[in-house]
Coordinates of C-alpha atoms and ligand atoms in Angstrom, one line a residue:
M27 CA 28.2 -70.9 18.3
S28 CA 29.1 -74.3 19.7
S29 CA 32.8 -74.9 20.0
T30 CA 32.6 -78.4 18.7
A31 CA 31.1 -80.1 15.6
K32 CA 29.4 -83.5 15.8
L33 CA 30.4 -86.2 13.3
I34 CA 28.4 -89.5 13.1
I35 CA 30.2 -92.4 11.5
E36 CA 28.6 -95.9 11.5
G37 CA 26.2 -94.7 14.2
K38 CA 29.0 -93.5 16.5
E39 CA 29.2 -89.8 17.4
Y40 CA 32.5 -87.9 17.6
E41 CA 33.1 -84.3 18.7
L42 CA 35.5 -82.3 16.7
P43 CA 36.8 -78.9 17.9
I44 CA 35.8 -75.8 16.0
V45 CA 38.5 -73.2 15.3
I46 CA 37.6 -69.5 14.5
G47 CA 40.0 -67.1 12.9
S48 CA 40.4 -63.4 13.8
E49 CA 38.1 -62.4 10.8
G50 CA 35.5 -65.1 11.7
E51 CA 36.7 -67.8 9.3
K52 CA 35.5 -71.2 10.6
A53 CA 37.3 -74.5 10.5
I54 CA 36.7 -78.0 12.0
D55 CA 39.9 -79.3 13.6
I56 CA 40.4 -82.9 12.2
S57 CA 43.9 -83.4 13.5
Q58 CA 42.8 -86.3 15.7
L59 CA 40.3 -87.7 13.2
R60 CA 42.2 -90.8 12.1
S61 CA 43.4 -91.7 15.6
S62 CA 39.9 -91.5 17.0
T63 CA 37.8 -92.8 14.0
G64 CA 40.2 -94.6 11.6
F65 CA 39.0 -92.2 8.8
I66 CA 40.9 -89.6 6.9
T67 CA 39.5 -86.7 4.9
L68 CA 39.8 -86.6 1.1
D69 CA 40.0 -83.2 -0.6
S70 CA 41.4 -83.2 -4.1
G71 CA 43.2 -79.9 -4.8
Y72 CA 42.8 -79.0 -1.1
M73 CA 39.7 -77.1 -1.9
N74 CA 38.4 -77.3 1.7
T75 CA 41.6 -78.0 3.6
G76 CA 43.2 -75.4 5.8
A77 CA 46.9 -76.4 6.0
T78 CA 47.9 -74.0 8.7
R79 CA 46.9 -71.0 11.0
S80 CA 48.5 -67.9 9.6
A81 CA 48.6 -64.2 10.6
I82 CA 50.1 -62.9 7.4
T83 CA 47.4 -62.3 4.8
Y84 CA 43.6 -62.1 5.0
L85 CA 41.7 -62.9 1.8
D86 CA 37.9 -62.8 1.4
G87 CA 37.3 -64.1 -2.1
E88 CA 33.5 -63.6 -2.0
N89 CA 33.9 -59.9 -1.2
G90 CA 37.1 -59.2 -3.1
I91 CA 39.1 -58.3 0.0
L92 CA 42.9 -58.6 0.3
R93 CA 44.9 -57.4 3.3
Y94 CA 48.6 -57.9 4.3
R95 CA 48.9 -58.0 8.1
G96 CA 45.5 -56.3 8.3
I97 CA 46.3 -53.4 5.9
P98 CA 44.1 -53.2 2.7
I99 CA 46.0 -53.9 -0.5
E100 CA 44.6 -50.7 -2.0
Q101 CA 46.4 -48.6 0.7
L102 CA 49.7 -50.4 0.4
A103 CA 49.6 -50.2 -3.4
Q104 CA 49.0 -46.4 -3.2
H105 CA 51.3 -45.4 -0.4
S106 CA 53.9 -48.1 0.3
T107 CA 57.1 -49.3 -1.4
F108 CA 57.9 -52.9 -2.2
V109 CA 60.7 -52.9 0.4
E110 CA 58.5 -51.5 3.1
T111 CA 55.7 -54.0 2.3
S112 CA 58.3 -56.8 2.3
Y113 CA 59.3 -55.8 5.8
L114 CA 55.6 -55.7 6.8
L115 CA 55.0 -59.2 5.5
I116 CA 58.1 -60.8 7.0
Y117 CA 58.2 -59.0 10.4
G118 CA 54.5 -58.4 11.0
E119 CA 54.5 -54.6 11.5
L120 CA 55.2 -51.5 9.3
P121 CA 58.8 -50.6 10.0
T122 CA 59.9 -47.5 11.9
R123 CA 62.3 -45.2 9.9
Q124 CA 65.2 -46.9 11.7
Q125 CA 64.0 -50.4 11.0
L126 CA 63.4 -49.5 7.3
D127 CA 66.9 -48.0 6.9
H128 CA 68.4 -51.1 8.5
F129 CA 66.4 -53.5 6.2
S130 CA 67.2 -51.4 3.1
Q131 CA 70.9 -51.4 4.1
L132 CA 70.9 -55.2 4.4
L133 CA 69.4 -55.4 0.9
T134 CA 72.1 -53.0 -0.5
T135 CA 74.9 -54.9 1.2
H136 CA 73.8 -58.2 -0.3
S137 CA 72.8 -57.2 -3.8
L138 CA 75.7 -58.7 -5.6
I139 CA 76.1 -62.4 -6.4
H140 CA 79.4 -64.2 -6.0
E141 CA 81.5 -63.4 -9.1
D142 CA 82.0 -67.1 -9.9
M143 CA 78.2 -67.5 -10.3
K144 CA 78.3 -65.3 -13.3
H145 CA 79.9 -68.1 -15.3
F146 CA 76.8 -70.2 -14.9
F147 CA 75.0 -67.8 -17.2
D148 CA 77.4 -68.7 -20.0
G149 CA 76.4 -72.4 -19.8
Y150 CA 72.7 -71.9 -20.5
P151 CA 71.5 -71.9 -24.1
Q152 CA 70.3 -68.6 -25.5
S153 CA 66.8 -70.0 -25.7
A154 CA 66.6 -71.0 -22.0
H155 CA 63.5 -69.7 -20.3
P156 CA 64.5 -67.1 -17.6
M157 CA 62.3 -69.0 -15.1
A158 CA 64.4 -72.2 -15.6
I159 CA 67.6 -70.1 -15.1
L160 CA 66.1 -68.4 -12.0
Q161 CA 65.0 -71.6 -10.4
S162 CA 68.5 -73.2 -10.8
M163 CA 70.4 -70.1 -9.8
V164 CA 68.3 -69.6 -6.6
N165 CA 69.2 -73.2 -5.6
T166 CA 72.8 -72.6 -6.5
L167 CA 73.0 -69.8 -4.0
S168 CA 73.2 -72.5 -1.3
A169 CA 76.5 -73.6 -2.7
Y170 CA 78.0 -70.1 -2.4
Y171 CA 76.6 -69.0 0.9
P172 CA 77.2 -71.9 3.3
E173 CA 76.6 -69.6 6.3
S174 CA 73.0 -69.4 5.2
I175 CA 72.4 -73.1 4.9
N176 CA 71.2 -73.7 8.5
P177 CA 67.5 -72.7 8.3
F178 CA 67.6 -71.7 12.0
E179 CA 70.6 -69.4 11.8
N180 CA 71.2 -65.9 10.2
V181 CA 67.5 -65.8 9.1
E182 CA 67.5 -62.0 8.8
V183 CA 70.6 -61.9 6.6
T184 CA 69.6 -64.9 4.5
A185 CA 66.1 -63.4 3.8
A186 CA 67.7 -60.1 2.8
R187 CA 70.3 -61.8 0.8
L188 CA 67.7 -63.7 -1.2
I189 CA 65.4 -60.8 -1.8
S190 CA 68.3 -58.6 -3.0
K191 CA 70.0 -61.3 -5.1
L192 CA 66.8 -62.6 -6.8
R193 CA 66.5 -59.2 -8.4
T194 CA 70.1 -59.3 -9.5
L195 CA 69.8 -62.8 -10.9
A196 CA 66.7 -61.9 -12.8
A197 CA 68.3 -58.9 -14.4
F198 CA 71.5 -60.8 -15.2
S199 CA 69.5 -63.7 -16.9
Y200 CA 67.7 -61.2 -19.0
K201 CA 70.9 -59.3 -20.1
K202 CA 72.5 -62.6 -20.9
S203 CA 69.6 -63.8 -23.0
I204 CA 69.9 -60.7 -25.2
G205 CA 73.7 -60.8 -25.3
R206 CA 74.3 -57.5 -23.5
P207 CA 76.8 -56.6 -20.7
L208 CA 75.7 -57.3 -17.2
M209 CA 75.2 -54.2 -15.1
Y210 CA 76.0 -54.3 -11.4
P211 CA 73.6 -52.8 -8.9
L212 CA 74.3 -49.3 -7.5
N213 CA 74.2 -48.7 -3.8
N214 CA 72.5 -45.2 -4.1
L215 CA 69.5 -46.5 -6.0
S216 CA 66.2 -47.8 -4.6
Y217 CA 65.3 -51.5 -5.0
C218 CA 63.1 -51.0 -8.0
A219 CA 65.2 -48.2 -9.7
N220 CA 68.2 -50.5 -9.4
F221 CA 66.3 -53.4 -11.0
L222 CA 65.3 -51.2 -14.0
R223 CA 68.8 -49.9 -14.4
M224 CA 70.3 -53.5 -14.3
M225 CA 67.7 -54.5 -16.9
Y226 CA 68.1 -51.6 -19.3
A227 CA 71.2 -49.6 -18.8
M228 CA 74.3 -49.9 -20.9
P229 CA 77.8 -49.2 -19.6
T230 CA 78.4 -46.8 -22.5
E231 CA 75.7 -44.3 -21.7
E232 CA 73.8 -42.5 -18.9
Y233 CA 70.6 -44.2 -17.8
Q234 CA 67.6 -42.0 -16.9
I235 CA 65.4 -43.4 -14.2
D236 CA 61.7 -42.9 -15.1
E237 CA 60.0 -42.3 -11.7
D238 CA 56.6 -43.2 -13.2
V239 CA 57.9 -46.6 -14.1
V240 CA 59.6 -47.0 -10.7
R241 CA 56.3 -46.2 -9.0
A242 CA 54.4 -48.7 -11.3
L243 CA 57.0 -51.4 -10.6
N244 CA 56.7 -50.9 -6.8
M245 CA 53.0 -51.2 -7.1
L246 CA 53.1 -54.3 -9.3
L247 CA 55.5 -56.0 -6.9
I248 CA 53.4 -55.0 -3.9
L249 CA 50.3 -56.5 -5.5
H250 CA 52.1 -59.8 -6.0
A251 CA 53.8 -59.9 -2.7
D252 CA 51.5 -62.4 -0.9
H253 CA 48.4 -64.3 -1.5
E254 CA 48.1 -66.7 1.5
Q255 CA 48.2 -70.5 0.8
N256 CA 48.4 -70.4 -3.0
C257 CA 50.2 -73.2 -4.9
S258 CA 53.8 -71.8 -4.7
T259 CA 53.5 -70.7 -1.1
S260 CA 52.0 -74.0 -0.1
T261 CA 55.0 -75.6 -1.9
V262 CA 57.4 -73.4 0.0
R263 CA 55.7 -74.5 3.3
L264 CA 55.7 -78.2 2.3
V265 CA 59.3 -78.3 1.1
G266 CA 60.5 -76.1 4.0
S267 CA 58.9 -78.4 6.5
S268 CA 61.6 -81.0 5.9
L269 CA 64.1 -78.3 6.9
P270 CA 66.3 -77.8 3.8
N271 CA 68.0 -74.5 3.4
L272 CA 66.0 -71.4 2.4
F273 CA 67.4 -71.2 -1.1
A274 CA 66.4 -74.8 -1.9
T275 CA 63.0 -74.1 -0.4
I276 CA 62.4 -71.0 -2.5
S277 CA 63.7 -72.7 -5.6
A278 CA 60.8 -75.1 -5.2
G279 CA 58.4 -72.2 -4.9
V280 CA 59.8 -70.7 -8.2
A281 CA 59.1 -74.1 -9.9
A282 CA 55.5 -74.1 -8.7
L283 CA 55.0 -70.6 -9.8
S284 CA 56.2 -71.2 -13.3
G285 CA 53.1 -73.2 -14.4
P286 CA 50.5 -71.5 -16.6
L287 CA 47.7 -72.1 -14.1
H288 CA 49.6 -70.1 -11.5
G289 CA 52.3 -67.4 -12.2
G290 CA 52.8 -68.4 -15.8
A291 CA 49.3 -67.1 -16.6
N292 CA 50.5 -63.5 -17.2
E293 CA 52.6 -64.8 -20.1
A294 CA 49.7 -66.9 -21.4
V295 CA 47.4 -63.8 -21.3
I296 CA 49.7 -61.9 -23.7
D297 CA 49.9 -65.0 -26.0
M298 CA 46.1 -65.1 -25.9
L299 CA 45.6 -61.4 -26.7
Q300 CA 48.2 -61.6 -29.5
H301 CA 46.4 -64.6 -30.9
I302 CA 43.1 -62.6 -31.0
Q303 CA 44.9 -59.7 -32.6
E304 CA 46.8 -61.7 -35.2
T305 CA 43.9 -64.0 -36.2
G306 CA 41.3 -61.2 -36.1
I307 CA 38.9 -63.5 -34.3
S308 CA 36.2 -61.4 -32.5
C309 CA 36.1 -61.4 -28.7
Q310 CA 32.6 -62.9 -28.9
D311 CA 33.8 -65.8 -31.0
F312 CA 36.9 -66.3 -28.8
V313 CA 34.8 -66.4 -25.7
Q314 CA 32.5 -68.9 -27.5
E315 CA 35.5 -71.1 -28.2
V316 CA 36.5 -71.0 -24.6
K317 CA 33.0 -72.0 -23.5
D318 CA 33.0 -74.9 -26.0
K319 CA 36.1 -76.0 -24.1
K320 CA 37.8 -76.5 -27.5
A321 CA 41.3 -77.9 -27.0
N322 CA 40.9 -77.2 -23.3
A323 CA 41.1 -73.5 -24.0
R324 CA 40.6 -71.2 -21.1
L325 CA 40.2 -67.5 -20.8
M326 CA 43.7 -66.8 -19.4
G327 CA 43.8 -64.3 -16.6
F328 CA 40.2 -65.1 -15.6
G329 CA 39.0 -67.2 -12.7
H330 CA 40.5 -67.9 -9.4
R331 CA 40.3 -70.6 -6.8
V332 CA 39.5 -68.2 -4.1
Y333 CA 38.1 -65.0 -5.7
K334 CA 34.5 -65.4 -6.6
N335 CA 34.3 -61.6 -7.2
Y336 CA 36.6 -59.1 -9.0
D337 CA 40.2 -59.6 -7.9
P338 CA 41.0 -56.3 -6.1
R339 CA 44.5 -56.5 -7.6
A340 CA 43.0 -56.5 -11.1
T341 CA 41.0 -53.4 -10.4
I342 CA 44.2 -51.5 -9.3
L343 CA 46.2 -52.9 -12.3
R344 CA 43.5 -51.9 -14.8
E345 CA 43.8 -48.3 -13.7
M346 CA 47.5 -48.2 -13.4
T347 CA 48.0 -49.8 -16.9
A348 CA 45.8 -47.1 -18.5
T349 CA 47.7 -44.4 -16.6
I350 CA 51.2 -45.6 -17.5
L351 CA 50.2 -46.1 -21.2
S352 CA 48.8 -42.6 -21.4
K353 CA 51.8 -41.0 -19.5
K354 CA 54.3 -42.7 -21.8
G355 CA 52.2 -42.0 -24.8
I356 CA 51.9 -45.6 -25.8
Y357 CA 49.0 -47.0 -27.7
D358 CA 48.7 -50.8 -27.2
P359 CA 45.9 -52.4 -29.1
L360 CA 46.2 -55.4 -26.7
L361 CA 44.7 -53.1 -23.9
D362 CA 41.6 -52.5 -26.1
I363 CA 41.3 -56.2 -26.8
A364 CA 41.6 -57.0 -23.1
K365 CA 39.0 -54.5 -22.1
E366 CA 36.6 -55.8 -24.7
L367 CA 37.2 -59.4 -23.8
E368 CA 36.6 -58.6 -20.2
S369 CA 33.2 -56.9 -20.9
V370 CA 32.1 -59.7 -23.2
A371 CA 33.0 -62.4 -20.6
L372 CA 31.5 -60.5 -17.7
E373 CA 28.1 -60.4 -19.5
D374 CA 28.2 -64.0 -20.5
D375 CA 26.1 -66.5 -18.5
F376 CA 29.0 -69.1 -18.5
F377 CA 31.3 -66.7 -16.7
I378 CA 28.5 -65.3 -14.5
E379 CA 27.3 -68.7 -13.3
R380 CA 30.9 -69.8 -12.5
N381 CA 31.9 -66.5 -10.8
L382 CA 34.8 -66.0 -13.2
Y383 CA 36.3 -62.5 -13.0
P384 CA 39.7 -61.0 -14.2
N385 CA 42.5 -62.0 -11.9
V386 CA 45.9 -60.3 -11.2
D387 CA 47.3 -61.7 -14.4
F388 CA 44.8 -60.2 -16.8
Y389 CA 46.3 -56.7 -17.0
S390 CA 49.7 -57.2 -15.5
G391 CA 51.2 -58.4 -18.8
I392 CA 50.1 -55.3 -20.6
L393 CA 51.7 -53.1 -17.9
Y394 CA 55.0 -55.1 -18.0
K395 CA 55.0 -54.8 -21.7
A396 CA 54.6 -51.0 -21.5
M397 CA 57.5 -51.0 -19.1
G398 CA 59.7 -52.7 -21.7
I399 CA 59.8 -56.1 -19.9
P400 CA 59.8 -58.9 -22.4
T401 CA 57.1 -61.6 -22.2
N402 CA 59.3 -64.4 -21.1
M403 CA 60.3 -62.3 -18.0
F404 CA 56.8 -61.8 -16.8
T405 CA 56.7 -64.8 -14.5
V406 CA 60.2 -63.9 -13.2
M407 CA 58.7 -60.5 -12.2
F408 CA 55.9 -62.4 -10.4
A409 CA 58.6 -64.4 -8.6
I410 CA 60.5 -61.2 -7.5
G411 CA 57.1 -59.9 -6.2
R412 CA 56.1 -63.1 -4.4
L413 CA 59.4 -63.7 -2.7
P414 CA 58.7 -61.7 0.5
G415 CA 55.4 -63.6 0.9
W416 CA 57.2 -67.0 0.5
V417 CA 59.9 -65.8 3.1
A418 CA 57.2 -64.6 5.5
H419 CA 55.3 -67.9 5.4
W420 CA 58.5 -69.9 5.7
K421 CA 59.6 -67.8 8.7
E422 CA 56.1 -68.1 10.3
M423 CA 56.2 -71.9 9.9
M424 CA 59.8 -72.2 11.3
E425 CA 58.8 -70.1 14.4
S426 CA 55.6 -72.0 15.0
N427 CA 55.2 -74.3 18.0
D428 CA 53.2 -76.9 16.0
R429 CA 55.6 -77.2 13.0
K430 CA 55.5 -80.7 11.5
I431 CA 56.8 -82.2 8.4
G432 CA 54.1 -81.9 5.7
R433 CA 52.9 -85.3 4.9
P434 CA 49.4 -85.8 3.5
R435 CA 47.7 -89.3 3.4
Q436 CA 45.9 -90.9 0.5
I437 CA 43.2 -93.4 -0.3
Y438 CA 44.9 -96.3 -2.1
T439 CA 43.0 -97.4 -5.3
G440 CA 45.6 -99.8 -6.8
P441 CA 45.7 -103.6 -7.1
N442 CA 45.2 -105.8 -4.0
L443 CA 47.9 -108.2 -2.9
R444 CA 49.3 -110.3 -5.8
D445 CA 52.5 -112.3 -6.5
Y446 CA 55.5 -111.3 -8.6
V447 CA 55.5 -113.1 -12.0
P448 CA 58.9 -113.8 -13.7
I449 CA 59.2 -112.1 -17.0
G450 CA 59.0 -115.3 -19.2
K451 CA 55.7 -116.2 -17.6
R452 CA 53.9 -112.9 -17.9
K453 CA 50.9 -112.6 -20.3
Ligands
LIG513 N1 38.2 -69.8 -18.6 C1 37.2 -70.6 -18.9 N2 36.6 -71.4 -18.0 C2 37.1 -71.4 -16.7 C3 38.2 -70.6 -16.4 C4 38.7 -69.8 -17.4 N3 39.8 -69.0 -17.1 N4 38.5 -70.8 -15.1 C5 37.6 -71.7 -14.6 N5 36.7 -72.0 -15.6 C6 35.6 -72.9 -15.5 C7 36.0 -74.4 -15.6 O1 36.0 -74.9 -16.9 C8 35.0 -75.1 -14.7 O2 33.8 -75.2 -15.5 P1 32.9 -76.5 -15.3 O3 32.3 -76.3 -14.0 O4 32.0 -76.4 -16.5 O5 33.8 -77.7 -15.4 C9 34.7 -74.0 -13.7 O6 35.0 -72.8 -14.3 C10 35.5 -74.2 -12.4 O7 36.9 -74.2 -12.8 P2 38.0 -75.0 -12.0 O8 39.2 -75.3 -12.9 O9 37.4 -76.2 -11.3 O10 38.4 -73.9 -10.9 P3 39.7 -73.9 -10.0 O11 39.4 -73.1 -8.8 O12 40.2 -75.3 -9.8 O13 40.8 -73.2 -10.9 C11 42.1 -71.5 -11.9 C12 41.3 -71.9 -10.7 C13 42.8 -70.2 -11.6 C14 43.2 -72.5 -12.1 C15 41.2 -71.4 -13.2 O14 40.3 -70.4 -13.0 C16 42.1 -71.1 -14.4 O15 42.6 -72.0 -15.1 N6 42.2 -69.8 -14.8 C17 43.0 -69.5 -16.0 C18 44.5 -69.4 -15.6 C19 44.8 -68.2 -14.8 O16 44.4 -67.1 -15.1 N7 45.6 -68.4 -13.7 C20 46.0 -67.3 -12.8 C21 45.4 -67.4 -11.5 S1 45.7 -65.9 -10.6 C22 47.4 -65.8 -10.3 C23 47.8 -66.8 -9.3 O17 47.6 -66.5 -8.1 O18 48.3 -67.8 -9.6

């Protein structure tokens, strides 16, 4: 293939370099376009814009492929732990035993939050959404850990601090919301077991760790750990490019994740399934309502900007959800509704023509529910899972030689030059 593309504007020919990724993905390098032609590109929603070169995650949406650092998501979900996968994403290689022990030790050392930060939880109303609390508390970490404020210093410790403390903040915000005593993490427990204990244990009684739930949680977090240049990760890169501290940067990522078109979809899926259950509407009629675009309704947990095939994460989750429900002896009618809704939609021309398949959020909510995690904590769980991905992208950007502040352009469509009119003379 030629290494340049030809662009003809107003009869004049320009050559633009072609860039090929390690999996054969093709791009036209337009970085010199404006200086050489006076034109910019316009691409609403960045549908065709590559914002960076990245060696972290490979995603082939047409063929339903997802790999972290080259390793298929299916293998990581089956064999790895969340901590090991976090290391892989952030540092680029699977850790040796020694590296993993060191990383785990860092997470253990930094699992507590400053005691004074606990008082902040008292200030939030009981009805506060845990994502709102999480976003503010992540940003607040920068006030308590000044040695982590310089984004070029103590990166290893700051990253570990954040990964460990996010879990503690999430569990504390849940405990606070239900008015129960906060539980401190225990040093001898794994990352996921510690989280479950902080969420559910009471100081008055022994807490039994359910290894099946620990395994399912590891898998859930691994599946969410990275997804290349999605909305929240792109936010992290954009905010991070102006060089604020990592806590402020990640807080922006949490905000982007909270929307129902992104991480908030898992909560919206359960609302949708419950609506179908409570109203008794058939899945066929519900799908028809979605197709009629009534009240802008969407089939939540379906469709994806990049996947035009079954999301591989949804396949793994569908199986894991059924396994956990049967192991725990839980019957959840929402799983039946979800499966029926999926089969109705997958046979419908509207969904077939638009390549709409279940995404990661379609089954994750049912699994969280089976694990006892309340609906308003679902997106918080997504944030815990996505954190190593955010950190990996931020670190990759900070170490890159062509790091620049993110600053897109625009095509101005407002009024042309006009004069200021004093208020008494305005029509
Ligand atoms: N239900 C019904 N119609 C849909 C859906 C859906 N879930 N998703 C897309 N469409 C239709 C849409 O109406 C449009 O139809 P038309 O061509 O007639 O106007 C067409 O498909 C293309 O949709 P789009 O909004 O242009 O596609 P997009 O790539 O901009 O949006 C999406 C991707 C994920 C925002 C969208 O599919 C959606 O809103 N899904 C539901 C929310 C959801 O599940 N989000 C979680 C995404 S996965 C987790 C994550 O990584 O964030």
